[in-house]
Short mmCIF file of C-alpha atoms in Angstrom, two decimals:
data_model
loop_
_atom_site.label_atom_id
_atom_site.label_comp_id
_atom_site.label_asym_id
_atom_site.label_seq_id
_atom_site.Cartn_x
_atom_site.Cartn_y
_atom_site.Cartn_z
CA MET A 1 72.37 110.07 161.43
CA THR A 2 71.74 110.03 165.16
CA THR A 3 74.52 108.03 166.78
CA ASP A 4 73.02 107.66 170.26
CA VAL A 5 70.08 105.32 169.78
CA THR A 6 67.11 106.45 171.81
CA SER A 7 66.05 103.85 174.35
CA ARG A 8 62.84 103.40 176.26
CA PRO A 9 62.38 105.24 179.57
CA ALA A 10 63.90 103.26 182.41
CA ASP A 11 60.66 103.34 184.41
CA GLY A 12 58.62 102.16 181.41
CA GLN A 13 56.42 105.27 181.57
CA GLU A 14 56.53 106.45 177.98
CA THR A 15 55.34 109.93 177.13
CA THR A 16 54.33 111.64 173.93
CA ALA A 17 57.79 113.22 173.77
CA SER A 18 59.60 109.93 174.35
CA VAL A 19 57.61 107.97 171.75
CA ARG A 20 58.19 110.68 169.14
CA ARG A 21 61.88 110.77 170.01
CA VAL A 22 62.46 107.04 169.59
CA THR A 23 60.34 106.94 166.41
CA ASP A 24 62.21 109.87 164.87
CA ASP A 25 65.52 108.24 165.71
CA LEU A 26 64.56 105.02 163.94
CA LEU A 27 63.27 106.95 160.92
CA GLU A 28 66.63 108.72 160.69
CA ARG A 29 68.28 105.32 160.70
CA VAL A 30 65.96 104.22 157.88
CA GLU A 31 67.12 107.23 155.82
CA HIS A 32 70.74 106.32 156.45
CA ARG A 33 70.09 102.70 155.53
CA LEU A 34 68.48 103.66 152.24
CA ARG A 35 71.29 106.06 151.35
CA SER A 36 74.10 103.70 152.29
CA PHE A 37 72.47 100.72 150.56
CA LEU A 38 72.02 102.58 147.28
CA ALA A 39 75.48 104.16 147.50
CA ALA A 40 77.05 100.71 147.84
CA GLU A 41 75.05 99.46 144.85
CA ARG A 42 76.11 102.50 142.86
CA ASP A 43 79.78 101.85 143.62
CA ARG A 44 79.39 98.21 142.62
CA PHE A 45 77.77 98.96 139.27
CA ALA A 46 80.03 101.94 138.48
CA GLU A 47 82.82 99.38 138.07
CA VAL A 48 80.72 97.60 135.45
CA ASP A 49 79.77 100.54 133.22
CA ASP A 50 79.00 104.24 133.55
CA ARG A 51 75.52 103.62 132.15
CA ALA A 52 74.77 101.30 135.05
CA ALA A 53 75.83 104.01 137.48
CA VAL A 54 73.27 106.34 135.88
CA VAL A 55 70.54 103.81 136.72
CA LEU A 56 71.49 103.85 140.41
CA ASP A 57 71.87 107.63 140.41
CA THR A 58 68.35 108.00 139.02
CA LEU A 59 66.85 105.69 141.62
CA SER A 60 68.82 107.31 144.45
CA GLU A 61 67.67 110.78 143.42
CA LEU A 62 64.02 109.73 143.59
CA VAL A 63 64.48 108.10 147.00
CA ALA A 64 66.21 111.22 148.31
CA SER A 65 63.75 113.68 146.72
CA GLY A 66 61.30 113.71 149.59
CA GLY A 67 58.26 111.71 150.53
CA LYS A 68 56.54 111.41 153.87
CA ARG A 69 57.88 107.92 154.73
CA ILE A 70 54.38 106.99 155.92
CA ARG A 71 54.84 103.25 155.53
CA PRO A 72 58.12 103.09 157.46
CA ALA A 73 56.56 105.30 160.14
CA PHE A 74 53.62 102.95 160.67
CA CYS A 75 55.83 99.88 160.62
CA ILE A 76 58.14 101.38 163.24
CA THR A 77 55.22 102.62 165.34
CA GLY A 78 53.61 99.19 165.30
CA TYR A 79 56.91 97.62 166.30
CA LEU A 80 57.63 100.01 169.15
CA ALA A 81 54.04 100.04 170.40
CA ALA A 82 54.26 96.25 170.57
CA GLY A 83 57.35 96.46 172.76
CA GLY A 84 60.02 95.96 170.09
CA ASP A 85 63.66 96.74 170.84
CA PRO A 86 64.61 100.02 169.11
CA ARG A 87 68.26 98.93 169.02
CA ASP A 88 67.53 95.97 166.72
CA PRO A 89 68.69 96.90 163.18
CA ALA A 90 66.32 94.35 161.67
CA ILE A 91 63.31 96.66 162.01
CA VAL A 92 65.26 99.38 160.19
CA ASP A 93 65.73 97.00 157.25
CA ALA A 94 62.02 96.19 157.29
CA ALA A 95 61.03 99.86 157.20
CA ALA A 96 63.59 100.60 154.47
CA GLY A 97 62.22 97.69 152.43
CA LEU A 98 58.71 99.12 152.69
CA GLU A 99 59.90 102.49 151.43
CA MET A 100 61.75 100.87 148.53
CA LEU A 101 58.58 99.01 147.56
CA HIS A 102 56.73 102.33 147.64
CA VAL A 103 59.32 103.91 145.34
CA SER A 104 58.86 101.02 142.91
CA ALA A 105 55.10 101.57 142.95
CA LEU A 106 55.49 105.33 142.36
CA ILE A 107 57.68 104.78 139.30
CA HIS A 108 55.24 102.28 137.81
CA ASP A 109 52.23 104.44 138.75
CA ASP A 110 53.64 107.37 136.83
CA VAL A 111 54.01 105.23 133.70
CA LEU A 112 50.50 103.80 134.06
CA ASP A 113 49.01 107.26 134.66
CA ASN A 114 51.10 108.97 131.98
CA SER A 115 52.08 111.52 134.62
CA THR A 116 54.71 114.11 133.79
CA GLN A 117 55.59 115.28 137.30
CA ARG A 118 56.50 113.68 140.62
CA ARG A 119 57.56 115.64 143.70
CA GLY A 120 57.84 118.78 141.61
CA LYS A 121 60.24 117.25 139.05
CA PRO A 122 59.83 115.38 135.75
CA THR A 123 58.79 111.78 136.26
CA MET A 124 61.39 109.14 135.52
CA HIS A 125 59.92 107.98 132.22
CA THR A 126 59.51 111.61 131.09
CA ALA A 127 63.13 112.46 131.92
CA PHE A 128 64.50 109.41 130.10
CA ALA A 129 62.32 110.11 127.05
CA GLU A 130 63.60 113.69 126.92
CA HIS A 131 67.20 112.48 127.26
CA HIS A 132 66.67 110.01 124.41
CA GLU A 133 65.23 112.71 122.16
CA ASN A 134 67.88 115.29 123.01
CA SER A 135 70.63 112.74 122.38
CA GLY A 136 69.31 111.86 118.93
CA TRP A 137 69.22 108.15 119.74
CA ARG A 138 67.48 105.52 117.64
CA GLY A 139 64.02 104.20 118.32
CA GLU A 140 61.00 105.83 119.90
CA ALA A 141 61.77 108.18 122.80
CA ARG A 142 58.54 107.44 124.64
CA ARG A 143 59.08 103.68 124.56
CA PHE A 144 62.65 104.12 125.77
CA GLY A 145 61.56 106.35 128.64
CA GLU A 146 58.79 104.03 129.76
CA GLY A 147 61.00 100.97 129.36
CA MET A 148 63.74 102.44 131.53
CA ALA A 149 61.24 103.49 134.19
CA ILE A 150 59.65 100.05 134.30
CA LEU A 151 63.06 98.40 134.65
CA ILE A 152 64.25 100.77 137.38
CA GLY A 153 60.93 100.32 139.16
CA ASP A 154 61.53 96.58 139.01
CA LEU A 155 65.03 97.12 140.40
CA ALA A 156 63.54 98.99 143.36
CA LEU A 157 61.20 96.03 143.88
CA VAL A 158 64.20 93.66 143.89
CA TYR A 159 65.96 95.89 146.42
CA SER A 160 62.87 95.96 148.64
CA ASP A 161 63.07 92.18 148.94
CA GLU A 162 66.82 92.30 149.57
CA LEU A 163 66.31 94.72 152.45
CA MET A 164 63.36 92.75 153.79
CA SER A 165 65.47 89.59 153.88
CA GLN A 166 67.22 91.14 156.90
CA ALA A 167 63.95 91.96 158.68
CA PRO A 168 62.51 90.04 161.66
CA ALA A 169 61.27 86.69 160.37
CA GLY A 170 57.90 87.08 162.09
CA LEU A 171 56.72 89.80 159.72
CA LEU A 172 57.51 88.11 156.40
CA ALA A 173 54.10 86.47 155.97
CA GLU A 174 52.42 89.88 156.19
CA TRP A 175 55.03 91.32 153.82
CA HIS A 176 54.17 88.73 151.18
CA ARG A 177 50.45 89.48 151.56
CA LEU A 178 51.15 93.19 151.18
CA ARG A 179 53.21 92.76 148.01
CA SER A 180 50.73 90.56 146.16
CA GLU A 181 47.81 92.68 147.31
CA VAL A 182 49.16 95.97 145.99
CA HIS A 183 49.94 94.44 142.59
CA VAL A 184 46.50 92.86 142.24
CA GLY A 185 45.00 96.17 143.34
CA GLN A 186 46.88 97.95 140.56
CA CYS A 187 45.51 95.46 138.02
CA LEU A 188 41.97 96.06 139.27
CA ASP A 189 42.54 99.83 139.10
CA VAL A 190 43.65 99.67 135.46
CA THR A 191 40.75 97.35 134.54
CA ALA A 192 38.13 99.50 136.28
CA ALA A 193 39.43 102.59 134.47
CA ALA A 194 39.13 100.80 131.12
CA GLU A 195 35.61 99.55 131.87
CA PHE A 196 34.59 102.95 133.26
CA SER A 197 31.55 101.48 134.95
CA VAL A 198 30.05 103.03 138.08
CA ASP A 199 30.65 100.53 140.88
CA PRO A 200 31.34 102.16 144.27
CA ARG A 201 31.87 98.73 145.83
CA LEU A 202 34.73 98.03 143.42
CA SER A 203 36.10 101.57 143.86
CA ARG A 204 36.25 101.07 147.63
CA LEU A 205 37.89 97.65 147.26
CA ILE A 206 40.57 99.08 144.97
CA ALA A 207 41.21 101.98 147.35
CA LEU A 208 41.66 99.53 150.21
CA ILE A 209 43.94 96.93 148.66
CA LYS A 210 45.90 99.20 146.33
CA SER A 211 46.54 101.94 148.85
CA GLY A 212 44.91 101.75 152.27
CA ARG A 213 46.14 98.37 153.45
CA TYR A 214 49.56 98.79 151.89
CA THR A 215 50.01 102.24 153.41
CA ILE A 216 48.81 101.75 156.97
CA HIS A 217 47.18 98.44 157.89
CA ARG A 218 49.84 95.96 156.81
CA PRO A 219 52.94 98.03 157.75
CA LEU A 220 51.45 98.46 161.22
CA VAL A 221 50.76 94.73 161.57
CA MET A 222 54.22 93.94 160.18
CA GLY A 223 55.75 96.02 162.96
CA ALA A 224 53.73 94.22 165.65
CA ASP A 225 54.56 90.82 164.16
CA GLY A 226 58.24 91.77 164.07
CA ALA A 227 58.05 92.49 167.80
CA GLY A 228 56.38 89.13 168.49
CA ARG A 229 52.88 90.51 169.13
CA PRO A 230 50.56 88.90 166.56
CA ASP A 231 47.75 89.39 169.10
CA LEU A 232 47.64 93.05 168.05
CA ALA A 233 46.70 92.19 164.47
CA ALA A 234 42.94 92.53 164.93
CA ALA A 235 43.01 95.99 166.54
CA PHE A 236 45.69 97.23 164.14
CA ALA A 237 43.73 95.86 161.16
CA GLU A 238 40.52 97.64 162.21
CA TYR A 239 42.43 100.87 162.76
CA GLY A 240 44.46 100.48 159.58
CA GLU A 241 41.50 99.67 157.33
CA ALA A 242 39.65 102.80 158.44
CA ILE A 243 42.60 105.19 158.33
CA GLY A 244 43.91 103.64 155.11
CA GLU A 245 40.60 104.24 153.36
CA ALA A 246 40.49 107.80 154.68
CA PHE A 247 44.06 108.33 153.43
CA GLN A 248 43.12 107.22 149.91
CA LEU A 249 39.97 109.34 149.86
CA ARG A 250 42.10 112.35 150.77
CA ASP A 251 44.33 111.52 147.80
CA ASP A 252 41.25 111.42 145.57
CA LEU A 253 40.19 114.87 146.76
CA LEU A 254 43.70 116.25 146.32
CA ASP A 255 43.85 114.90 142.78
CA ALA A 256 40.54 116.54 141.94
CA PHE A 257 40.91 119.84 143.80
CA GLY A 258 44.50 120.09 145.02
CA ASP A 259 47.23 122.50 143.97
CA SER A 260 49.93 120.79 141.92
CA ALA A 261 52.49 123.20 143.39
CA GLU A 262 51.76 121.68 146.79
CA THR A 263 51.18 118.04 145.80
CA GLY A 264 54.19 117.91 143.46
CA LYS A 265 52.23 116.19 140.68
CA PRO A 266 49.68 117.24 138.06
CA ALA A 267 46.12 117.78 139.22
CA GLY A 268 43.21 115.99 137.57
CA LEU A 269 45.05 112.79 136.63
CA ASP A 270 42.09 110.73 137.79
CA PHE A 271 39.96 112.63 135.29
CA SER A 272 42.28 112.16 132.34
CA GLN A 273 42.93 108.49 133.14
CA HIS A 274 39.25 107.76 133.84
CA LYS A 275 40.08 106.40 137.29
CA MET A 276 36.93 105.11 138.94
CA THR A 277 37.56 106.55 142.41
CA LEU A 278 34.85 106.50 145.06
CA LEU A 279 34.56 110.29 144.65
CA LEU A 280 33.85 110.01 140.93
CA GLY A 281 31.68 106.92 141.32
CA TRP A 282 29.40 108.64 143.80
CA ALA A 283 29.27 111.78 141.63
CA MET A 284 28.31 109.82 138.50
CA GLN A 285 25.55 108.05 140.40
CA ARG A 286 24.05 111.46 141.15
CA ASP A 287 24.81 113.18 137.86
CA GLU A 288 25.32 111.27 134.60
CA HIS A 289 26.74 114.41 133.01
CA VAL A 290 29.95 113.97 135.03
CA SER A 291 30.76 110.92 132.89
CA THR A 292 30.23 112.93 129.70
CA LEU A 293 32.52 115.70 130.90
CA MET A 294 35.28 113.18 131.59
CA THR A 295 35.07 111.12 128.43
CA GLU A 296 34.03 113.43 125.59
CA PRO A 297 36.56 115.82 124.01
CA GLY A 298 36.27 119.56 124.42
CA HIS A 299 35.73 119.63 128.17
CA THR A 300 38.24 120.98 130.68
CA PRO A 301 39.18 119.66 134.15
CA ASP A 302 37.73 122.84 135.62
CA GLU A 303 34.33 121.94 134.17
CA VAL A 304 34.54 118.52 135.82
CA ARG A 305 35.51 120.11 139.14
CA ARG A 306 32.59 122.54 139.04
CA ARG A 307 30.17 119.72 138.24
CA LEU A 308 31.58 117.61 141.08
CA LEU A 309 31.04 120.46 143.50
CA ASP A 310 27.47 120.87 142.26
CA THR A 311 26.73 117.23 143.14
CA GLY A 312 27.71 117.80 146.78
CA VAL A 313 29.82 114.63 146.73
CA PRO A 314 33.08 116.29 147.86
CA GLU A 315 31.38 117.38 151.08
CA ASP A 316 30.03 113.84 151.55
CA VAL A 317 33.54 112.44 151.06
CA GLU A 318 34.87 114.86 153.69
CA ARG A 319 32.21 113.65 156.11
CA HIS A 320 33.06 110.03 155.31
CA ILE A 321 36.73 110.75 155.95
CA ALA A 322 35.89 112.24 159.34
CA ASP A 323 33.78 109.18 160.20
CA LEU A 324 36.63 106.85 159.18
CA VAL A 325 39.13 108.75 161.32
CA GLU A 326 36.81 108.53 164.30
CA ARG A 327 36.31 104.80 163.67
CA GLY A 328 40.06 104.24 163.51
CA ARG A 329 40.72 106.18 166.69
CA LYS A 330 38.05 104.17 168.52
CA ALA A 331 39.56 100.92 167.26
CA ILE A 332 42.88 101.73 168.91
CA ALA A 333 41.45 103.15 172.14
CA ASP A 334 41.39 99.80 173.95
CA ALA A 335 44.36 98.11 172.23
CA PRO A 336 46.68 96.35 174.71
CA ILE A 337 49.57 98.79 174.26
CA ALA A 338 50.93 101.63 176.40
CA PRO A 339 48.68 104.73 176.57
CA ALA A 340 51.34 106.91 174.97
CA TRP A 341 51.35 104.68 171.89
CA ARG A 342 47.55 104.68 171.69
CA ALA A 343 47.70 108.47 171.78
CA GLU A 344 50.41 108.52 169.11
CA LEU A 345 48.40 106.30 166.76
CA ALA A 346 45.30 108.42 167.32
CA ASP A 347 47.32 111.51 166.42
CA MET A 348 48.89 109.81 163.38
CA ALA A 349 45.38 109.09 162.09
CA VAL A 350 44.71 112.82 161.90
CA ARG A 351 48.16 113.73 160.57
CA VAL A 352 48.14 111.32 157.62
CA THR A 353 44.48 111.87 156.74
CA TYR A 354 44.57 115.66 156.81
CA ARG A 355 48.22 115.86 155.68
CA LYS A 356 49.39 117.66 158.83
CA ASN A 357 53.05 117.62 159.88
#
């Protein structure tokens, strides 16, 4: 961890280099906070029983396995852009709490989607099911694996609240909105997949509240609120809604056409789980045969991909993403923050949407 906390330039003239430096420093502190928090919990439960230590080891391994830390990055950027003090440890706790909530959502997502891979490794429920089977334990291996994953995902959710309890009080109202929103969004996502009805309005709503707002909009506003700048909420919301939707649409395209070796998870999960994404909704409006390919046995994901390409919808989604990025960048252009932070947010819009480092 960086020991010399980066401070703001003495003359107040922040540059691209200085904003990146202070943001990177805080993100390093978030990593340290997550590691030290989970290590302390592991030590505490190791005294109870070795099995409890395994639970913490499993959660810690997932937290440490990678991830872009997008939500902490937007929270910290919102905080610093709003004039927050980078030396205040409370914002580190807030960002760490956001990442822990994200980890909880990933674990539960993998169970809901019946996914076998996350970040290039077996998903948590898959690994526990395999361990159950290899150990010759009683009961059904699949139910054991899914049960353990759900419980550890819940534990991550508990820890997210524990970390957030140390965050600046001003951001807690937005935190509570974020948490309820993402859970309701998940319920809508599961219901829409079961109904399998073409409703682009509902698809867009799910993309926004399940992913877009929780990834960009609300973490950004949380950061500003934590710095005492609720006046930034409107500009940050307009920016965050647009870039959050673009972010989710990129995920939809990656699921349909991405390389699992690069994404770290199986391709085509939206097909197999009948997820009513905006991409698929638009395609089925143009070509009813897409629905048949997804729901009737005997068809391969490659057939679905070829049919999607024939509809021209992927190109339309790319154009929509570009429009959303432009809309987000315009929304931040006149925000009452330092020019260097406006430039940083404009650049972040491109980085997260097109998955650039």
